[in-house]
Amino acid sequence: MAGNIVLIGFMGVGKGRTARALAAETSRFAIDTDDLIESFVKTKIRTLFAEQGEPAFRRIEQQTADWLEHHVSGSIVSTGGGFFMVNNLRCLGRIVYLHSSLKGIIATLRRHPDAERKIKKRPLLRDMAKAKELYRTRLPLYREAADIEIDVEGRKTSEVVAALKTLLIQDGLL
Ligand code: S3P
């Protein structure tokens, strides 16, 4: 089982859209852990955070990782920004860290036509000082967790996917 390509990285860096584009080009399925969680608990992540708190969300993330390990293989998995902390990340497949500066991430989110919703749905992005601190503490952890790092700042999804495909082919993963 497993043998997936797992995209990790900070909120809003483009893990979902990169996973969908990579999946389309490789005839694989893209799966998103936040989508799985929302359908599992039948509520939005921000409601889950508000009603049950972050620890409950992290427990469900671990449950999701356990399920993925045993039931999903050969897929492109995009993850929530804190998912990389699950205890079986390495068992899920090859880990790809999508990197951008926080400034780059915020600028891209703000340019989005649906910017307000994109920011509102992310409880940990509402307080910019806290988001900065979270980025600072997570950056080395993302890098430590990853097999492959790819710089996405200022690049189109198609460019990122082309570069990523080359790296994955070199690695024998595609
Ligand atoms: C989180 C990131 C979010 C979502 C939740 C917590 C995090 O996903 O899982 O709000 O801890 O960084 P995105 O990375 O898709 O925004």
Tab-separated table of C-alpha atoms and ligand atoms in Angstrom:
chain	number	residue	atom	x	y	z
A	1	MET	CA	0.000	0.000	0.000
A	2	ALA	CA	0.867	3.724	0.034
A	3	GLY	CA	3.438	4.809	-2.583
A	4	ASN	CA	1.644	8.114	-2.975
A	5	ILE	CA	3.082	11.515	-3.764
A	6	VAL	CA	2.291	13.700	-0.770
A	7	LEU	CA	2.393	17.495	-1.020
A	8	ILE	CA	3.118	19.417	2.175
A	9	GLY	CA	3.642	23.119	2.821
A	10	PHE	CA	2.236	26.238	4.420
A	11	MET	CA	-1.413	27.315	4.109
A	12	GLY	CA	-2.276	28.838	0.779
A	13	VAL	CA	0.914	27.788	-1.004
A	14	GLY	CA	-1.093	25.904	-3.654
A	15	LYS	CA	-0.898	22.253	-2.588
A	16	GLY	CA	-4.449	21.456	-3.769
A	17	ARG	CA	-4.168	23.099	-7.165
A	18	THR	CA	-0.713	21.594	-7.764
A	19	ALA	CA	-1.985	18.133	-6.799
A	20	ARG	CA	-4.963	18.417	-9.157
A	21	ALA	CA	-2.770	19.584	-12.056
A	22	LEU	CA	-0.178	16.858	-11.432
A	23	ALA	CA	-2.916	14.241	-11.184
A	24	ALA	CA	-4.462	15.382	-14.470
A	25	GLU	CA	-1.095	15.035	-16.206
A	26	THR	CA	-0.277	11.645	-14.774
A	27	SER	CA	-3.711	9.981	-14.909
A	28	ARG	CA	-3.771	9.600	-11.156
A	29	PHE	CA	-6.317	10.673	-8.606
A	30	ALA	CA	-5.782	13.749	-6.438
A	31	ILE	CA	-6.967	13.483	-2.852
A	32	ASP	CA	-7.015	16.337	-0.349
A	33	THR	CA	-6.828	15.605	3.375
A	34	ASP	CA	-8.920	18.643	4.362
A	35	ASP	CA	-11.638	17.542	1.896
A	36	LEU	CA	-11.560	14.030	3.369
A	37	ILE	CA	-11.889	15.460	6.868
A	38	GLU	CA	-14.762	17.770	5.921
A	39	SER	CA	-16.710	14.908	4.377
A	40	PHE	CA	-15.882	12.634	7.317
A	41	VAL	CA	-17.067	15.048	10.006
A	42	LYS	CA	-19.714	16.615	7.736
A	43	THR	CA	-18.662	20.103	8.708
A	44	LYS	CA	-16.263	22.789	7.555
A	45	ILE	CA	-12.760	22.880	9.016
A	46	ARG	CA	-13.321	26.358	10.421
A	47	THR	CA	-16.488	25.166	12.214
A	48	LEU	CA	-14.608	22.152	13.558
A	49	PHE	CA	-11.870	24.459	14.896
A	50	ALA	CA	-14.442	26.808	16.432
A	51	GLU	CA	-16.607	24.111	18.030
A	52	GLN	CA	-14.099	21.435	19.026
A	53	GLY	CA	-10.730	23.173	18.951
A	54	GLU	CA	-7.468	22.488	17.169
A	55	PRO	CA	-6.526	19.331	19.152
A	56	ALA	CA	-9.701	17.593	17.914
A	57	PHE	CA	-8.806	18.560	14.351
A	58	ARG	CA	-5.274	17.183	14.767
A	59	ARG	CA	-6.678	13.868	16.039
A	60	ILE	CA	-8.839	13.594	12.931
A	61	GLU	CA	-5.817	14.414	10.770
A	62	GLN	CA	-4.021	11.442	12.350
A	63	GLN	CA	-7.057	9.221	11.735
A	64	THR	CA	-7.011	10.366	8.112
A	65	ALA	CA	-3.293	9.556	7.812
A	66	ASP	CA	-3.886	6.075	9.261
A	67	TRP	CA	-6.678	5.469	6.759
A	68	LEU	CA	-4.575	6.738	3.842
A	69	GLU	CA	-1.678	4.485	4.832
A	70	HIS	CA	-3.797	1.366	4.596
A	71	HIS	CA	-6.256	2.212	1.832
A	72	VAL	CA	-4.775	4.640	-0.670
A	73	SER	CA	-1.896	4.084	-3.036
A	74	GLY	CA	-0.549	5.569	-6.244
A	75	SER	CA	-2.349	8.866	-5.701
A	76	ILE	CA	-1.393	12.510	-5.388
A	77	VAL	CA	-2.272	13.628	-1.872
A	78	SER	CA	-2.485	17.318	-0.965
A	79	THR	CA	-2.521	18.050	2.738
A	80	GLY	CA	-3.485	20.750	5.234
A	81	GLY	CA	-0.568	22.902	6.371
A	82	GLY	CA	-0.152	21.040	9.671
A	83	PHE	CA	-0.771	17.516	8.377
A	84	PHE	CA	2.969	16.835	8.050
A	85	MET	CA	3.030	16.368	11.860
A	86	VAL	CA	1.162	13.034	11.712
A	87	ASN	CA	3.262	10.182	13.055
A	88	ASN	CA	3.153	8.043	9.882
A	89	LEU	CA	3.844	10.669	7.217
A	90	ARG	CA	6.763	8.688	5.763
A	91	CYS	CA	4.577	5.594	5.336
A	92	LEU	CA	2.250	7.457	2.977
A	93	GLY	CA	4.694	7.932	0.127
A	94	ARG	CA	7.242	10.391	-1.205
A	95	ILE	CA	7.007	13.762	0.524
A	96	VAL	CA	7.211	16.932	-1.563
A	97	TYR	CA	7.495	20.319	0.170
A	98	LEU	CA	6.126	23.282	-1.811
A	99	HIS	CA	8.085	26.336	-0.735
A	100	SER	CA	7.268	30.030	-0.898
A	101	SER	CA	7.988	32.970	1.390
A	102	LEU	CA	5.040	33.986	3.570
A	103	LYS	CA	4.932	37.335	1.756
A	104	GLY	CA	4.542	35.499	-1.547
A	105	ILE	CA	1.751	33.318	-0.166
A	106	ILE	CA	-0.215	36.258	1.242
A	107	ALA	CA	0.219	38.291	-1.949
A	108	THR	CA	-1.120	35.383	-4.060
A	109	LEU	CA	-4.073	34.848	-1.718
A	110	ARG	CA	-4.953	38.560	-1.746
A	111	ARG	CA	-4.849	38.673	-5.544
A	112	HIS	CA	-7.328	35.800	-5.773
A	113	PRO	CA	-10.864	36.824	-6.907
A	114	ASP	CA	-12.237	34.916	-3.914
A	115	ALA	CA	-9.587	36.238	-1.497
A	116	GLU	CA	-11.905	36.916	1.423
A	117	ARG	CA	-13.255	33.349	1.517
A	118	LYS	CA	-9.765	31.898	1.042
A	119	ILE	CA	-8.523	33.716	4.145
A	120	LYS	CA	-11.691	33.245	6.200
A	121	LYS	CA	-11.729	29.469	5.791
A	122	ARG	CA	-8.245	29.217	7.371
A	123	PRO	CA	-8.528	29.836	11.125
A	124	LEU	CA	-4.749	29.968	11.571
A	125	LEU	CA	-4.307	32.664	8.949
A	126	ARG	CA	-6.570	35.269	10.477
A	127	ASP	CA	-4.033	36.716	12.898
A	128	MET	CA	-1.044	37.752	10.780
A	129	ALA	CA	1.407	37.958	13.701
A	130	LYS	CA	0.542	34.384	14.696
A	131	ALA	CA	0.706	33.214	11.080
A	132	LYS	CA	4.229	34.699	10.799
A	133	GLU	CA	5.345	32.882	13.924
A	134	LEU	CA	3.802	29.634	12.697
A	135	TYR	CA	5.595	29.993	9.368
A	136	ARG	CA	8.907	30.640	11.122
A	137	THR	CA	8.620	27.563	13.341
A	138	ARG	CA	7.306	25.291	10.602
A	139	LEU	CA	9.739	26.131	7.816
A	140	PRO	CA	12.617	23.966	9.129
A	141	LEU	CA	10.158	21.196	9.992
A	142	TYR	CA	8.730	21.082	6.473
A	143	ARG	CA	12.246	20.876	5.123
A	144	GLU	CA	13.156	18.109	7.518
A	145	ALA	CA	10.040	16.108	6.628
A	146	ALA	CA	10.476	16.397	2.845
A	147	ASP	CA	12.219	14.159	0.330
A	148	ILE	CA	11.905	16.813	-2.355
A	149	GLU	CA	11.590	20.609	-2.102
A	150	ILE	CA	10.261	22.741	-4.906
A	151	ASP	CA	10.140	26.527	-5.037
A	152	VAL	CA	6.711	27.687	-6.167
A	153	GLU	CA	6.972	31.419	-5.524
A	154	GLY	CA	6.038	33.505	-8.547
A	155	ARG	CA	5.636	30.401	-10.712
A	156	LYS	CA	2.555	29.256	-12.594
A	157	THR	CA	1.056	25.929	-11.562
A	158	SER	CA	1.944	24.520	-14.996
A	159	GLU	CA	5.628	25.446	-14.470
A	160	VAL	CA	5.651	23.936	-10.983
A	161	VAL	CA	4.071	20.742	-12.266
A	162	ALA	CA	6.565	20.463	-15.147
A	163	ALA	CA	9.498	20.894	-12.737
A	164	LEU	CA	7.980	18.490	-10.259
A	165	LYS	CA	7.387	15.854	-12.921
A	166	THR	CA	11.057	16.008	-13.917
A	167	LEU	CA	12.146	15.525	-10.304
A	168	LEU	CA	9.720	12.656	-9.760
A	169	ILE	CA	10.802	10.925	-12.962
A	170	GLN	CA	14.454	11.263	-11.869
A	171	ASP	CA	13.418	9.694	-8.595
A	172	GLY	CA	11.690	6.805	-10.380
A	173	LEU	CA	8.314	7.815	-8.991
A	174	LEU	CA	6.601	8.504	-12.296
B	1	S3P	C1	-3.862	24.259	8.730
B	1	S3P	C2	-3.984	24.401	7.356
B	1	S3P	C3	-5.270	24.296	6.646
B	1	S3P	C4	-6.236	23.403	7.428
B	1	S3P	C5	-6.365	23.873	8.832
B	1	S3P	C6	-5.031	23.906	9.587
B	1	S3P	C7	-2.523	24.373	9.355
B	1	S3P	O1	-5.082	23.766	5.337
B	1	S3P	O2	-5.788	22.072	7.418
B	1	S3P	O3	-6.951	25.157	8.798
B	1	S3P	O4	-2.329	23.921	10.503
B	1	S3P	O5	-1.613	24.939	8.710
B	1	S3P	P1	-4.380	24.573	4.116
B	1	S3P	O6	-2.907	24.351	4.228
B	1	S3P	O7	-4.944	23.955	2.892
B	1	S3P	O8	-4.755	25.989	4.264
